[in-house]
PDB file of C-alpha atoms in Angstrom:
ATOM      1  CA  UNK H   1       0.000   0.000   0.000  1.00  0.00           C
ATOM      2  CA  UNK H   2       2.824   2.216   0.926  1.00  0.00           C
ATOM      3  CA  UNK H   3       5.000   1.693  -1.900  1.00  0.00           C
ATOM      4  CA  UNK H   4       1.500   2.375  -4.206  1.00  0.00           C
ATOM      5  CA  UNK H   5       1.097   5.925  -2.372  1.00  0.00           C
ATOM      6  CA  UNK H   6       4.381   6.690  -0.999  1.00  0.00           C
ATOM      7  CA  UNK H   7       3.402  10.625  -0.383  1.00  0.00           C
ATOM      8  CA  UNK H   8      -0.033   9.254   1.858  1.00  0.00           C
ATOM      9  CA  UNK H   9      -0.515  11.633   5.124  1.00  0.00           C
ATOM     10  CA  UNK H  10      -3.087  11.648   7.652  1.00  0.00           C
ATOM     11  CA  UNK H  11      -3.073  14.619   9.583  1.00  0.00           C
ATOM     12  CA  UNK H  12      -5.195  15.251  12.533  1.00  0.00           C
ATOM     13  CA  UNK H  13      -7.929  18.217  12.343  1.00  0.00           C
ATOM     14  CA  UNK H  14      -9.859  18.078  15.483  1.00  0.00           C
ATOM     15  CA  UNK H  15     -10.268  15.823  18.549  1.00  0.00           C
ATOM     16  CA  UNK H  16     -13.440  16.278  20.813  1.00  0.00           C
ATOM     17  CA  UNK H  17     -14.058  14.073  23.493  1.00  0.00           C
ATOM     18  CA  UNK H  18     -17.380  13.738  25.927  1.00  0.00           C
ATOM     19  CA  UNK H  19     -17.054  11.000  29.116  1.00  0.00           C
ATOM     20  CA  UNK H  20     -16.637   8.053  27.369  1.00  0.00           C
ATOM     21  CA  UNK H  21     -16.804   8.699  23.402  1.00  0.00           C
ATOM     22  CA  UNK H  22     -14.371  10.687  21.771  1.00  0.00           C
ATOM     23  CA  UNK H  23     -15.027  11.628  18.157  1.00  0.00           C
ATOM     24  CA  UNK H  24     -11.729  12.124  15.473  1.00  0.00           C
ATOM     25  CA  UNK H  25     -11.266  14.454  12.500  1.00  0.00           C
ATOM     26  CA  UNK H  26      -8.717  14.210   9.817  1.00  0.00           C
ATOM     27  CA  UNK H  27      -8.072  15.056   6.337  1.00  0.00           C
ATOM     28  CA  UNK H  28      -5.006  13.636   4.083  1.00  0.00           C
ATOM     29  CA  UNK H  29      -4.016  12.848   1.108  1.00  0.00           C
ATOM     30  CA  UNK H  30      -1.676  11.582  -1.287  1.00  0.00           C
ATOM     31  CA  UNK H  31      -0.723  10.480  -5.237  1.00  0.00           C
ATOM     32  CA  UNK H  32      -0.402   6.505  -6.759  1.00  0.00           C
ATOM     33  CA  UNK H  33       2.501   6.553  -7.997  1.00  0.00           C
ATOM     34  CA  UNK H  34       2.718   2.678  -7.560  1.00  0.00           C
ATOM     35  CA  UNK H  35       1.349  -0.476  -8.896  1.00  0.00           C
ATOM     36  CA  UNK H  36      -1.787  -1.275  -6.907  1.00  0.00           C
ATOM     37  CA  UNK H  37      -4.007  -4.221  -6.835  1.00  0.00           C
ATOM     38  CA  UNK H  38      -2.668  -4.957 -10.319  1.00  0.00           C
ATOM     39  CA  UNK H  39      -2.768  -1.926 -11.886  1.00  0.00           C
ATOM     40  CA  UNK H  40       0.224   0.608 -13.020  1.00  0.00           C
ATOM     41  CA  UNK H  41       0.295   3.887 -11.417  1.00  0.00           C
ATOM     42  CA  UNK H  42      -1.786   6.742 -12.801  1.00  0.00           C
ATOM     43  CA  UNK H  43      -0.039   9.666 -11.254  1.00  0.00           C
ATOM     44  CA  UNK H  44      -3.369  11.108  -9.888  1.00  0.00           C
ATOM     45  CA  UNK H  45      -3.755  12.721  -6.593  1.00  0.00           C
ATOM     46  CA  UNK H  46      -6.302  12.591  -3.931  1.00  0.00           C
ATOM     47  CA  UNK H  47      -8.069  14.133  -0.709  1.00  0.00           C
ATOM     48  CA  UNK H  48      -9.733  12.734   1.770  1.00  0.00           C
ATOM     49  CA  UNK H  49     -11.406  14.038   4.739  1.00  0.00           C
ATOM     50  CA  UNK H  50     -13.092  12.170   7.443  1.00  0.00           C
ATOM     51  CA  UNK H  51     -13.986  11.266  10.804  1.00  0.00           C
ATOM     52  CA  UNK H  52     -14.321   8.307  13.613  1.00  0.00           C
ATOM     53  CA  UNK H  53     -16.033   7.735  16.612  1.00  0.00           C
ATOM     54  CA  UNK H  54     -14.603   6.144  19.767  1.00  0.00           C
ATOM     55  CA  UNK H  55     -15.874   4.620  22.383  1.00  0.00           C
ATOM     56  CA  UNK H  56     -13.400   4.559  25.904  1.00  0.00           C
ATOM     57  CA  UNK H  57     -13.815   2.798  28.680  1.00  0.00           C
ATOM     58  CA  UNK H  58     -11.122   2.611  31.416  1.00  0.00           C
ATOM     59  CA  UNK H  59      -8.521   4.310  29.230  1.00  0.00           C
ATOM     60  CA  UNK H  60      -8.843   1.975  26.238  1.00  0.00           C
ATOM     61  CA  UNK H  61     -10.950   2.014  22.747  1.00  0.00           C
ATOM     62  CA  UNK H  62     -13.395  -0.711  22.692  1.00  0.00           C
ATOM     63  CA  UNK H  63     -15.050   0.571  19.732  1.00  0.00           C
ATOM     64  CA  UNK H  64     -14.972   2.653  16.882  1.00  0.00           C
ATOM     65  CA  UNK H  65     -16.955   3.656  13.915  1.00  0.00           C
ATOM     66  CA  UNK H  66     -15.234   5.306  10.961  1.00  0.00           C
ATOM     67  CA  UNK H  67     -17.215   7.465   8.235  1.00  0.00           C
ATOM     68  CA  UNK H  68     -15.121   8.777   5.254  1.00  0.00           C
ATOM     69  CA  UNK H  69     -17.015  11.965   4.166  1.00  0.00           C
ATOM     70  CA  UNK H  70     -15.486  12.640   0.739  1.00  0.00           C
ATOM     71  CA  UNK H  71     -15.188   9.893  -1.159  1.00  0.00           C
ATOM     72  CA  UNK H  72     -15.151  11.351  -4.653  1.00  0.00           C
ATOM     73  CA  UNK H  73     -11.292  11.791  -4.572  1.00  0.00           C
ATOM     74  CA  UNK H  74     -11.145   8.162  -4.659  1.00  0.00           C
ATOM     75  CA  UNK H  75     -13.509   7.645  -7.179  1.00  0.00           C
ATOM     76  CA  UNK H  76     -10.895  10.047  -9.367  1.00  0.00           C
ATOM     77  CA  UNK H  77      -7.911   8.493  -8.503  1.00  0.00           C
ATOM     78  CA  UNK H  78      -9.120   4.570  -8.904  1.00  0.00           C
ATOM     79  CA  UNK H  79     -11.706   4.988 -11.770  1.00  0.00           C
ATOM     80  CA  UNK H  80      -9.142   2.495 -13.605  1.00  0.00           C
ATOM     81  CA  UNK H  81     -10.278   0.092 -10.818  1.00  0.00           C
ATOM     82  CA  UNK H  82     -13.982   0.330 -10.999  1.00  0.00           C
ATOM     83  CA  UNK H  83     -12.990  -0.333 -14.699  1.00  0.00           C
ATOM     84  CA  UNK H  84     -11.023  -3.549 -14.377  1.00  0.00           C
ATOM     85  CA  UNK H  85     -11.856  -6.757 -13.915  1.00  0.00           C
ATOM     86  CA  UNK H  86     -11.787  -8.062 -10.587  1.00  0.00           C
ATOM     87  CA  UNK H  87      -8.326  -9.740  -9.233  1.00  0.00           C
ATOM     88  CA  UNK H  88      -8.340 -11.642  -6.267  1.00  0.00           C
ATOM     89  CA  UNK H  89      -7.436  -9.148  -4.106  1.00  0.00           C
ATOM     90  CA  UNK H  90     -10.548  -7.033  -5.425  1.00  0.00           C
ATOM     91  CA  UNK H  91     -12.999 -10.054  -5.318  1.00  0.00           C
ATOM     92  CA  UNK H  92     -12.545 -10.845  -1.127  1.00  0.00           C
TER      93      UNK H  92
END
């Protein structure tokens, strides 16, 4: 995955936490500039930005629930994919 999207970051946006849930924010992004799931690099660039929700209890997570709000920069950047026909790695 790495070698596919070697400039990938994940940076932090907000952190709010209530008792016992505590809910993420982050945004990142990155370029495929590797093969992936069978497929040659593109070049293209994306963004992401999303959050997760965490439940704590006695100072560990026990749960979480992740949402990715914008998607679309994935649809860009793996079109190719949704093109392709399935490998075995796409398939699972």
């Amino acid at each position: 995955m790495f070698h596919a999207f070697p400039d990938h970051y994940t940076q932090v946006e907000n952190l709010f936490e209530d008792g016992e849930w505590a809910i993420l924010e982050w945004k990142g992004s990155g370029t495929w500039q590797g093969e992936f799931a069978g497929m040659p690099p593109n070049g293209k660039s994306y963004k992401l930005q999303g959050f997760a929700f965490f439940h704590v209890t006695n100072g560990k997570i026990c749960f979480q629930r992740f949402q990715l709000r914008s998607d679309f920069g994935l649809f860009c950047t793996f079109g190719d994919l949704l093109k392709a026909e399935p490998t075995p790695m796409l398939s699972r």
